[in-house]
Tab-separated table of C-alpha atoms in Angstrom:
chain	number	residue	atom	x	y	z
V	1	MET	CA	33.844	-10.881	-16.459
V	2	SER	CA	31.194	-10.108	-13.847
V	3	ASN	CA	31.132	-11.834	-10.482
V	4	LYS	CA	27.908	-13.812	-10.082
V	5	ARG	CA	26.722	-13.635	-6.472
V	6	LEU	CA	23.951	-15.366	-4.541
V	7	VAL	CA	22.301	-14.665	-1.196
V	8	ALA	CA	20.957	-17.623	0.794
V	9	CYS	CA	19.146	-17.802	4.113
V	10	THR	CA	18.143	-20.610	6.424
V	11	SER	CA	14.431	-21.272	5.958
V	12	THR	CA	13.718	-19.991	9.475
V	13	GLY	CA	14.047	-16.455	8.039
V	14	CYS	CA	10.414	-16.614	6.770
V	15	ILE	CA	11.294	-15.049	3.385
V	16	GLU	CA	8.984	-17.499	1.612
V	17	TYR	CA	6.096	-15.861	3.446
V	18	ALA	CA	7.230	-12.286	2.823
V	19	PRO	CA	5.417	-9.900	0.457
V	20	GLU	CA	5.722	-10.712	-3.252
V	21	ARG	CA	8.052	-7.798	-4.007
V	22	TYR	CA	10.874	-9.430	-2.064
V	23	ARG	CA	10.806	-12.643	-4.093
V	24	LYS	CA	12.362	-11.026	-7.151
V	25	TYR	CA	15.776	-11.311	-5.489
V	26	ASP	CA	15.794	-15.120	-5.871
V	27	ILE	CA	17.160	-15.646	-2.380
V	28	ASP	CA	18.038	-19.306	-1.964
V	29	PHE	CA	17.303	-21.450	1.087
V	30	ILE	CA	19.046	-23.885	3.339
V	31	ARG	CA	16.121	-25.722	4.818
V	32	VAL	CA	15.946	-26.826	8.429
V	33	HIS	CA	14.027	-29.910	9.494
V	34	ILE	CA	10.917	-29.954	11.659
V	35	LEU	CA	10.076	-32.728	14.108
V	36	PHE	CA	6.359	-32.879	14.711
V	37	GLU	CA	3.983	-35.615	15.845
V	38	GLY	CA	6.652	-38.296	15.552
V	39	LYS	CA	7.594	-37.391	11.972
V	40	GLU	CA	10.444	-35.413	10.419
V	41	TYR	CA	9.744	-32.841	7.716
V	42	ILE	CA	11.793	-30.443	5.609
V	43	GLU	CA	10.497	-26.924	6.132
V	44	GLY	CA	8.975	-25.376	3.024
V	45	LEU	CA	9.053	-28.574	0.977
V	46	ASP	CA	6.948	-31.273	2.616
V	47	PHE	CA	5.794	-29.086	5.492
V	48	ASP	CA	4.557	-25.530	4.867
V	49	ALA	CA	2.841	-22.922	7.018
V	50	GLU	CA	-0.684	-23.754	5.859
V	51	GLY	CA	-0.172	-27.453	6.531
V	52	PHE	CA	1.177	-26.615	9.961
V	53	TYR	CA	-1.848	-24.471	10.831
V	54	LYS	CA	-4.240	-27.211	9.752
V	55	LYS	CA	-2.467	-29.668	12.034
V	56	LEU	CA	-2.650	-27.192	14.926
V	57	GLU	CA	-6.441	-27.025	14.586
V	58	THR	CA	-6.754	-30.692	15.502
V	59	LEU	CA	-3.678	-31.074	17.696
V	60	GLU	CA	-4.311	-32.774	21.005
V	61	ASP	CA	-2.343	-31.680	24.072
V	62	PRO	CA	-0.498	-28.779	22.333
V	63	LYS	CA	1.786	-28.152	25.293
V	64	ASN	CA	3.463	-31.544	24.949
V	65	ASN	CA	3.300	-31.820	21.179
V	66	LEU	CA	4.816	-28.570	19.923
V	67	PRO	CA	7.126	-28.890	16.898
V	68	ARG	CA	10.919	-28.770	17.213
V	69	THR	CA	13.520	-27.891	14.629
V	70	ALA	CA	16.577	-29.898	13.615
V	71	MET	CA	19.649	-29.139	11.522
V	72	PRO	CA	19.839	-29.850	7.803
V	73	THR	CA	21.855	-32.962	7.031
V	74	ILE	CA	25.467	-32.873	5.857
V	75	GLU	CA	24.331	-34.431	2.579
V	76	GLU	CA	21.811	-31.632	2.054
V	77	LEU	CA	24.473	-28.985	2.637
V	78	HIS	CA	26.838	-30.660	0.173
V	79	ALA	CA	23.990	-30.703	-2.357
V	80	PHE	CA	23.366	-27.004	-1.722
V	81	PHE	CA	26.963	-25.939	-2.360
V	82	LYS	CA	27.273	-28.179	-5.419
V	83	SER	CA	24.067	-26.643	-6.799
V	84	VAL	CA	25.415	-23.120	-6.261
V	85	ILE	CA	28.566	-24.025	-8.204
V	86	ASP	CA	26.638	-25.846	-10.953
V	87	ARG	CA	24.446	-22.759	-11.468
V	88	GLY	CA	27.554	-20.727	-12.216
V	89	TYR	CA	27.801	-18.630	-9.069
V	90	ASP	CA	31.202	-17.357	-7.981
V	91	GLU	CA	30.166	-16.280	-4.515
V	92	VAL	CA	27.482	-16.969	-1.914
V	93	LEU	CA	26.533	-15.041	1.223
V	94	ILE	CA	24.576	-17.137	3.726
V	95	ILE	CA	22.505	-15.659	6.553
V	96	ALA	CA	22.116	-18.402	9.163
V	97	ILE	CA	19.838	-18.840	12.142
V	98	SER	CA	21.448	-17.843	15.441
V	99	SER	CA	24.191	-20.201	16.593
V	100	ALA	CA	22.609	-19.965	20.065
V	101	LEU	CA	19.590	-21.888	18.788
V	102	GLY	CA	21.433	-24.964	17.578
V	103	GLY	CA	24.271	-26.232	15.430
V	104	THR	CA	23.067	-25.167	11.973
V	105	TYR	CA	25.411	-22.171	11.642
V	106	ASN	CA	28.490	-24.137	12.673
V	107	LEU	CA	27.552	-27.078	10.452
V	108	ILE	CA	27.182	-24.796	7.416
V	109	ARG	CA	30.599	-23.289	8.121
V	110	LEU	CA	32.160	-26.711	8.522
V	111	VAL	CA	30.808	-28.062	5.229
V	112	SER	CA	31.534	-24.805	3.382
V	113	LYS	CA	35.277	-25.230	3.951
V	114	GLU	CA	35.288	-28.088	1.441
V	115	TYR	CA	34.213	-25.678	-1.319
V	116	GLU	CA	36.394	-22.652	-0.591
V	117	ASP	CA	38.662	-23.447	-3.556
V	118	LYS	CA	35.699	-23.234	-5.952
V	119	LEU	CA	33.471	-20.623	-4.351
V	120	LYS	CA	33.836	-17.491	-2.246
V	121	ILE	CA	31.676	-18.113	0.824
V	122	ASN	CA	30.576	-15.829	3.651
V	123	VAL	CA	28.474	-17.396	6.412
V	124	ILE	CA	26.876	-14.875	8.779
V	125	ASP	CA	25.629	-15.794	12.249
V	126	SER	CA	22.482	-13.665	12.382
V	127	LYS	CA	22.270	-14.130	16.184
V	128	ILE	CA	18.518	-13.899	15.680
V	129	THR	CA	15.838	-15.835	13.829
V	130	CYS	CA	12.542	-15.403	12.025
V	131	PHE	CA	11.853	-12.042	10.332
V	132	GLY	CA	15.048	-10.322	11.497
V	133	GLU	CA	17.109	-13.073	9.912
V	134	GLY	CA	15.159	-12.722	6.672
V	135	LEU	CA	15.528	-8.930	6.675
V	136	LEU	CA	19.299	-9.261	6.669
V	137	ALA	CA	19.127	-11.551	3.635
V	138	ILE	CA	16.815	-9.154	1.793
V	139	LYS	CA	19.118	-6.228	2.520
V	140	ALA	CA	22.133	-8.148	1.211
V	141	ALA	CA	20.251	-9.140	-1.953
V	142	GLU	CA	19.181	-5.525	-2.565
V	143	LEU	CA	22.779	-4.358	-2.322
V	144	PHE	CA	24.054	-7.172	-4.555
V	145	GLU	CA	21.502	-6.145	-7.190
V	146	LYS	CA	22.888	-2.599	-7.088
V	147	GLY	CA	26.405	-3.895	-7.652
V	148	VAL	CA	27.683	-2.982	-4.186
V	149	PRO	CA	30.990	-4.793	-3.385
V	150	THR	CA	30.707	-7.727	-1.005
V	151	GLU	CA	32.980	-6.117	1.603
V	152	THR	CA	30.641	-3.116	1.733
V	153	VAL	CA	27.568	-5.358	1.924
V	154	LEU	CA	29.037	-7.180	4.906
V	155	LYS	CA	29.576	-3.849	6.673
V	156	GLU	CA	26.058	-2.667	5.810
V	157	ILE	CA	24.463	-5.693	7.436
V	158	GLU	CA	26.996	-5.816	10.223
V	159	ILE	CA	25.464	-6.792	13.520
V	160	ASN	CA	26.598	-4.765	16.496
V	161	VAL	CA	26.694	-7.036	19.504
V	162	GLY	CA	26.605	-5.685	23.028
V	163	ASN	CA	26.588	-7.537	26.319
V	164	ARG	CA	22.919	-8.425	26.121
V	165	LEU	CA	21.532	-6.733	23.005
V	166	ILE	CA	22.212	-6.693	19.272
V	167	GLY	CA	21.366	-4.047	16.725
V	168	PHE	CA	21.550	-3.717	12.955
V	169	ASN	CA	20.636	-1.041	10.439
V	170	ILE	CA	18.441	-1.615	7.398
V	171	ASN	CA	17.116	1.122	5.132
V	172	GLY	CA	17.688	3.784	7.742
V	173	TYR	CA	15.939	1.839	10.510
V	174	THR	CA	17.729	0.446	13.544
V	175	PHE	CA	16.517	-2.910	14.856
V	176	ILE	CA	17.435	-3.949	18.394
V	177	SER	CA	16.847	-7.367	19.898
V	178	ARG	CA	17.909	-9.251	22.990
V	179	LEU	CA	20.942	-11.420	22.342
V	180	LEU	CA	20.297	-15.157	22.270
V	181	GLU	CA	22.975	-16.914	24.264
V	182	GLY	CA	23.352	-20.153	26.153
V	183	ASP	CA	20.589	-22.740	26.082
V	184	PHE	CA	17.268	-21.799	24.541
V	185	VAL	CA	14.593	-20.991	27.101
V	186	ASN	CA	12.479	-23.930	28.279
V	187	TYR	CA	9.309	-22.543	26.754
V	188	GLN	CA	7.185	-25.459	27.968
V	189	LYS	CA	7.479	-24.190	31.554
V	190	THR	CA	6.075	-20.819	30.482
V	191	LEU	CA	2.977	-22.292	28.849
V	192	PRO	CA	-0.216	-22.953	30.822
V	193	ALA	CA	-1.233	-26.550	31.365
V	194	ASP	CA	-4.619	-26.016	29.722
V	195	PHE	CA	-5.593	-23.903	26.711
V	196	LYS	CA	-9.060	-22.395	26.688
V	197	GLN	CA	-8.513	-20.516	23.424
V	198	ARG	CA	-6.521	-21.358	20.319
V	199	VAL	CA	-5.510	-18.739	17.749
V	200	VAL	CA	-4.484	-19.835	14.254
V	201	VAL	CA	-2.989	-17.150	12.007
V	202	ASN	CA	-1.978	-17.292	8.352
V	203	THR	CA	1.629	-16.048	8.300
V	204	ARG	CA	1.468	-14.409	4.883
V	205	ASP	CA	-1.766	-12.540	5.705
V	206	LEU	CA	-0.308	-11.372	9.010
V	207	ILE	CA	2.877	-10.065	7.390
V	208	ASN	CA	0.934	-8.239	4.667
V	209	THR	CA	-1.293	-6.620	7.299
V	210	ILE	CA	1.717	-5.458	9.325
V	211	GLU	CA	3.352	-4.120	6.141
V	212	ARG	CA	0.334	-1.914	5.482
């Protein structure tokens, strides 16, 4: 009997905005929350990139009204793992947003322990976010599709952590990024008080242009 495996990624990995060819892997999502203009949204469900850009066009005082992310709820994580089991999966590999950027990774690990008797679970701290996080999930899904054993997949996407930098290999390319550690930078101090120009970019169009 074959082992049915699933790759999941926190929604910060931007896979939903990746080129169409990557969507065939059916990578699942654990969705973070977004706090913006006094409201709380679930990324990718009731708050997508296009809606965000439209709000930015009319946003007053951007410096003091930038969106913030929040962890998924415990109830949402229980629902995720129950759904994975109900869909007949035997194993799930989760690529999570860097633990340095909040408690999402540790919360996923904590909740996952309640399902270890029903499901083989690997939760990976990507130590990065955005496209690098998504690339790890895509690589894992590609290897799963080829029937590569999970232990080998984990080694293939292994993140080599140095004192201040991390690196990982995907498809023959080595990606290096500064390690996120400690508190996240206070970005508001780096932003100017007044904005004379505002640039709004469609994420999917930008990614497709870079791909070409």
